[in-house]
PDB file of C-alpha atoms and ligand atoms in Angstrom:
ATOM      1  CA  UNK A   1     190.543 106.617-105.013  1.00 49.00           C
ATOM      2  CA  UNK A   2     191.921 109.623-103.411  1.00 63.00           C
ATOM      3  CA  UNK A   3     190.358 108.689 -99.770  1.00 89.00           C
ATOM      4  CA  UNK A   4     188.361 110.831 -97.842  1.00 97.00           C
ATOM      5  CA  UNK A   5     187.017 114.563 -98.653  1.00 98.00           C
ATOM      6  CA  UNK A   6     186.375 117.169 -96.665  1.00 98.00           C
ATOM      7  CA  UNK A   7     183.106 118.387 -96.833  1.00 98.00           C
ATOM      8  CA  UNK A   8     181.208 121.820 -95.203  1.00 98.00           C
ATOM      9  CA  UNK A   9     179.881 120.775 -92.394  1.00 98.00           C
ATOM     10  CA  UNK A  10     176.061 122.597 -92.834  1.00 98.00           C
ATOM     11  CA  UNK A  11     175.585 120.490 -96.344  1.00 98.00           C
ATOM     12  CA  UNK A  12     175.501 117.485 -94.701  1.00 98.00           C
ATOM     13  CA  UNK A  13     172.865 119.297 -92.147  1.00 98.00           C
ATOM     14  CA  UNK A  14     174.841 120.230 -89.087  1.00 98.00           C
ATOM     15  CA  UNK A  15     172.724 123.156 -88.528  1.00 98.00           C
ATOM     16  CA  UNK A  16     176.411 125.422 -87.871  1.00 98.00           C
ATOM     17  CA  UNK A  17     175.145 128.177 -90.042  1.00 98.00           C
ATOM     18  CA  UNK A  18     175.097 131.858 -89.034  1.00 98.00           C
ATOM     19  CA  UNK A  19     171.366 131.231 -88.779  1.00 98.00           C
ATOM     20  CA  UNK A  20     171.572 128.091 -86.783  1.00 98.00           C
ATOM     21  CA  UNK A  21     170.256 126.054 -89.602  1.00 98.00           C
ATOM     22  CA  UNK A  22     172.023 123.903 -92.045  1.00 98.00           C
ATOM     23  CA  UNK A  23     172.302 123.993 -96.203  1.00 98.00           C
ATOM     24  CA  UNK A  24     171.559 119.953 -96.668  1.00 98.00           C
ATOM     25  CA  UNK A  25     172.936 118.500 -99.679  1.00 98.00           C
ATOM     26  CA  UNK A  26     171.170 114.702-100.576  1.00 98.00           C
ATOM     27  CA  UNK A  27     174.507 114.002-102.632  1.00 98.00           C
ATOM     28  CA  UNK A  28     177.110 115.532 -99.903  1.00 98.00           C
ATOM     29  CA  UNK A  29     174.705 113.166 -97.229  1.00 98.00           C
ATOM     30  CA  UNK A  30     175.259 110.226 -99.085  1.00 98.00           C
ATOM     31  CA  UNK A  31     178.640 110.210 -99.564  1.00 98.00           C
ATOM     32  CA  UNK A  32     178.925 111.000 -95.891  1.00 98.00           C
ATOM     33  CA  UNK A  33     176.723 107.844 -94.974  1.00 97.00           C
ATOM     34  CA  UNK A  34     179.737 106.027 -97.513  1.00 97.00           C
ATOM     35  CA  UNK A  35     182.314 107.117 -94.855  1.00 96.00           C
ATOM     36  CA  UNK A  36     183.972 109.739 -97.825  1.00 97.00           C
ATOM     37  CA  UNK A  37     183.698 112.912 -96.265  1.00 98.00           C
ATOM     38  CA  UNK A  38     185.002 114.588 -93.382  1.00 98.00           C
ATOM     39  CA  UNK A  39     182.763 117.397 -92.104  1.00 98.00           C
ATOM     40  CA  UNK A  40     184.400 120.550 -90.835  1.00 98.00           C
ATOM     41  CA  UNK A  41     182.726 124.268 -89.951  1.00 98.00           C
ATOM     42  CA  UNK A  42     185.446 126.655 -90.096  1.00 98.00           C
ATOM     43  CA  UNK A  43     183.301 129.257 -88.970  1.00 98.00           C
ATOM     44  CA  UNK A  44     183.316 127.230 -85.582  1.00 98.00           C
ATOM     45  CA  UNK A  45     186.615 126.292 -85.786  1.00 98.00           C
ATOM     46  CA  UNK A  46     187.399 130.156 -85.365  1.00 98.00           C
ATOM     47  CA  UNK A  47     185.893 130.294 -82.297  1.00 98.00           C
ATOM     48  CA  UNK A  48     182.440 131.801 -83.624  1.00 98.00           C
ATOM     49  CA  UNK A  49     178.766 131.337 -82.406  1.00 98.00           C
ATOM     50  CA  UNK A  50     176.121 129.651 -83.589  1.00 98.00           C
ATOM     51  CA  UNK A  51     174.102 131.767 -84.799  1.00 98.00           C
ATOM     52  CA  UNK A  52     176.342 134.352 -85.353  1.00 98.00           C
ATOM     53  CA  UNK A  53     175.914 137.749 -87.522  1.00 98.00           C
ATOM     54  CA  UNK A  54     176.124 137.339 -91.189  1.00 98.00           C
ATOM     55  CA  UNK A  55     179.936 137.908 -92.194  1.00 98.00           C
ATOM     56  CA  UNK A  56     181.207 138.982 -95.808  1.00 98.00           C
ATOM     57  CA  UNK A  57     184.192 139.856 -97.132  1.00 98.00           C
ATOM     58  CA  UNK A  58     185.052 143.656 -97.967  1.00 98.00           C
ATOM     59  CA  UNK A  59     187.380 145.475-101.032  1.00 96.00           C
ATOM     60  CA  UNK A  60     189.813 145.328 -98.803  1.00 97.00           C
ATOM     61  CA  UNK A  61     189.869 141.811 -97.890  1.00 97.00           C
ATOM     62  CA  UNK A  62     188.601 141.987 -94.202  1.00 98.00           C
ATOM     63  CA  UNK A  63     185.854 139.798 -92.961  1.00 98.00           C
ATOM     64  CA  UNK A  64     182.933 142.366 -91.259  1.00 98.00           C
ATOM     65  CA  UNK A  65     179.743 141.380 -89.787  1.00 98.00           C
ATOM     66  CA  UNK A  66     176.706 143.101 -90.828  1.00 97.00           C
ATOM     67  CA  UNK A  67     177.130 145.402 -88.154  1.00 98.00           C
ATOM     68  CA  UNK A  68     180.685 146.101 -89.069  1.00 98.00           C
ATOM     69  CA  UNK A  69     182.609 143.801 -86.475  1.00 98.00           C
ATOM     70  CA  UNK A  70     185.698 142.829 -87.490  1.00 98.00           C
ATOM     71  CA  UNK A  71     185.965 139.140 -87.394  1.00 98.00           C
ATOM     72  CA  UNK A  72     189.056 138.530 -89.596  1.00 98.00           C
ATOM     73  CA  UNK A  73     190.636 136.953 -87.345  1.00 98.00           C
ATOM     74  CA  UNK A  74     188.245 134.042 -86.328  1.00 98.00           C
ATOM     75  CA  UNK A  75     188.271 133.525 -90.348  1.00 99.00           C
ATOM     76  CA  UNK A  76     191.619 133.085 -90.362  1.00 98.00           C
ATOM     77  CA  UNK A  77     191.870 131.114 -87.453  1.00 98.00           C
ATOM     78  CA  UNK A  78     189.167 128.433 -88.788  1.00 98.00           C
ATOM     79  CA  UNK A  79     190.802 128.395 -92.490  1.00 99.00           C
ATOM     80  CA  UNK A  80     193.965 127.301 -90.467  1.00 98.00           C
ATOM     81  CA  UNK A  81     192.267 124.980 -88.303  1.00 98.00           C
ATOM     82  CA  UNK A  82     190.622 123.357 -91.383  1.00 98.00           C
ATOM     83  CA  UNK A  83     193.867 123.029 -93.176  1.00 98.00           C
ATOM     84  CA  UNK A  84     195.475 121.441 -90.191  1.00 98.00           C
ATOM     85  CA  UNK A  85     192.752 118.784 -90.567  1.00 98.00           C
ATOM     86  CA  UNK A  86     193.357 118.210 -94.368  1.00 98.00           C
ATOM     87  CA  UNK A  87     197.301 117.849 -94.000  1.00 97.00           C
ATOM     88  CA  UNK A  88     196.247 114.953 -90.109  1.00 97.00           C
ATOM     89  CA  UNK A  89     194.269 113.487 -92.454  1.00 96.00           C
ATOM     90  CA  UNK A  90     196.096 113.723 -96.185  1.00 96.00           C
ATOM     91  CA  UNK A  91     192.587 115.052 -97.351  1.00 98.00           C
ATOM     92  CA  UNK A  92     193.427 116.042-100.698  1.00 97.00           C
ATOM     93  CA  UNK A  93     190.186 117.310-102.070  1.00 98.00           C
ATOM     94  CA  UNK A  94     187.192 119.466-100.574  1.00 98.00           C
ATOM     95  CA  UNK A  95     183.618 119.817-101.172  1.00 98.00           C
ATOM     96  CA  UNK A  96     182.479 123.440-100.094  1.00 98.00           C
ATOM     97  CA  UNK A  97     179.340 125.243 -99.763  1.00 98.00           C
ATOM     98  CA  UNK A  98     178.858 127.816-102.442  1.00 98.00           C
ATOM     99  CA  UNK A  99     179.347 131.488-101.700  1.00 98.00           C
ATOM    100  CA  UNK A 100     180.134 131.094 -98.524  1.00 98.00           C
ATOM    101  CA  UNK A 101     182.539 134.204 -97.244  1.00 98.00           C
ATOM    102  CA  UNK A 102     184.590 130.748 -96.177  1.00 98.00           C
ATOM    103  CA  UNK A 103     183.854 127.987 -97.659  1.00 98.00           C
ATOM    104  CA  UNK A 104     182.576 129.584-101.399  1.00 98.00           C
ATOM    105  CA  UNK A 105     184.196 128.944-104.304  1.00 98.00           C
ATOM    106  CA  UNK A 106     184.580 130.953-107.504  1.00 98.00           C
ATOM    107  CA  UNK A 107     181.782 133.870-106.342  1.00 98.00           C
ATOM    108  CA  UNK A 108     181.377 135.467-102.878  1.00 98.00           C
ATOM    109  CA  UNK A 109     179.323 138.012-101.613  1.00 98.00           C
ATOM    110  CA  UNK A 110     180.403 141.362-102.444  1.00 98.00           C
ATOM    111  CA  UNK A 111     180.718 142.838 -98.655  1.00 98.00           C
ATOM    112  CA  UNK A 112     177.754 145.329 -99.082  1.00 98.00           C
ATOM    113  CA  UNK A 113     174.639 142.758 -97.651  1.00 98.00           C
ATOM    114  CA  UNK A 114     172.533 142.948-100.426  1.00 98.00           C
ATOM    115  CA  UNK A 115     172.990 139.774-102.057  1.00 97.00           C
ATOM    116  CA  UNK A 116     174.799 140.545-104.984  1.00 98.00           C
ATOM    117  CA  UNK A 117     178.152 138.432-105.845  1.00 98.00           C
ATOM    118  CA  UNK A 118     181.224 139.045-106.772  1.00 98.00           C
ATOM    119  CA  UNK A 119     183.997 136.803-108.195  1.00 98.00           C
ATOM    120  CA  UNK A 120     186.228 135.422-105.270  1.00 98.00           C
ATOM    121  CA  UNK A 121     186.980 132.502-102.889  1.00 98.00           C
ATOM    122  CA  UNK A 122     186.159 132.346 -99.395  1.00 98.00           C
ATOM    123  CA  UNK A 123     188.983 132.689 -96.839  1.00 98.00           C
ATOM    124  CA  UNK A 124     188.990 128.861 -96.094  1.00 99.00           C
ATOM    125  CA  UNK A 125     188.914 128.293 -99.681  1.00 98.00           C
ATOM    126  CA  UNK A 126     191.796 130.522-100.392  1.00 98.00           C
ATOM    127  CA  UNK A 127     193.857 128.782 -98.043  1.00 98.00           C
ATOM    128  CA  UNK A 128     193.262 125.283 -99.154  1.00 98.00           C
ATOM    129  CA  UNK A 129     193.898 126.033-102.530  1.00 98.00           C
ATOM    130  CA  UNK A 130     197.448 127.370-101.868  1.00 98.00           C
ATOM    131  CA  UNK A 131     198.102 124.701-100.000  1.00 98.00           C
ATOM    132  CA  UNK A 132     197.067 122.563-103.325  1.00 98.00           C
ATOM    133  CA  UNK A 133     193.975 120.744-101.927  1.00 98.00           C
ATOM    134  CA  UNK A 134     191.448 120.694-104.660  1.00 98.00           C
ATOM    135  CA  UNK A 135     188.437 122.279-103.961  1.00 98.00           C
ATOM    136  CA  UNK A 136     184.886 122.146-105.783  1.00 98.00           C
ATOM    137  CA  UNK A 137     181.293 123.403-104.933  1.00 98.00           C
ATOM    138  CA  UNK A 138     178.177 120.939-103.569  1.00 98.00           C
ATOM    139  CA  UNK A 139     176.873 121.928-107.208  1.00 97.00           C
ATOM    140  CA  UNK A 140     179.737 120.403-109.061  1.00 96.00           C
ATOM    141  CA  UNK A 141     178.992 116.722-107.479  1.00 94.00           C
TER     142      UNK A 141
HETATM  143 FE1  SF4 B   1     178.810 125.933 -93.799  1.00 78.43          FE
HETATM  144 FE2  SF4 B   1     181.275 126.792 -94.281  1.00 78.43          FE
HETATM  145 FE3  SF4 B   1     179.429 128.470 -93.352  1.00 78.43          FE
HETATM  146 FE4  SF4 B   1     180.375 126.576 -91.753  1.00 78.43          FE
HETATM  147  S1  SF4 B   1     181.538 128.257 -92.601  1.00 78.43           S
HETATM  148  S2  SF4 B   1     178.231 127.139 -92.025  1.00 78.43           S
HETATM  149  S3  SF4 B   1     180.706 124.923 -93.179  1.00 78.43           S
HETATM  150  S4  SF4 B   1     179.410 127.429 -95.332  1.00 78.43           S
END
């Protein structure tokens, strides 16, 4: 095998979303229970609250709160914190929550708050990809 995963932190219910809850995955538990994954927030890696404001990703590639605070920067940070993890570690391969404006893979929010997606990787996503970790969704297990 390729050794341990990283996984989103809320899908194996660490309640670390912006709305202090968590996004539990059964499959993403169980492997987590088999020692495989390695759970990581990079929300809270880059120095955000729990809750926080809802974040999404605008045309231009900054991250905005719903109330239009700038928090590019924590996103950044955490995607870099994350990535630090993978290469301690030699992770190799990540399971990510879906649509995430940092972990989602494939379709994001479109940066307007009204649910609709647009095709795109979260920032966190983007990152580990360069850096050639693989990355999938909790749907793809
Ligand atoms: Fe889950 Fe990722 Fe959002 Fe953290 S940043 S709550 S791990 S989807």
């Amino acid at each position: 095998g390729v050794g341990v995963k990283l996984v989103s932190a809320c899908l194996i219910g660490v309640n670390c979303r912006y709305d202090g809850k968590s996004k539990l995955d059964r499959k993403c538990l169980k492997l987590f229970k088999k020692r495989e994954l390695m759970p990581v927030c990079p929300e809270q890696l880059g120095g955000l609250s729990i809750p926080r404001e809802p974040a999404e990703i605008k045309k231009s590639g900054k991250v905005l709160t719903k109330n239009g605070k700038d928090v590019t920067k924590n996103f950044n940070k955490g995607a870099k914190e994350v990535l630090k993890i993978t290469k301690n570690l030699k992770i190799r391969e990540a399971i990510l929550k879906s649509k995430s404006p940092s972990c989602g893979l494939g379709l994001v929010y479109d940066g307007s708050f009204s649910g609709k997606l647009i095709k795109g990787n979260g920032i966190t996503t983007t990152l580990l990809r360069k850096n050639k970790i693989k990355v999938i969704t909790e749907k793809e297990l």
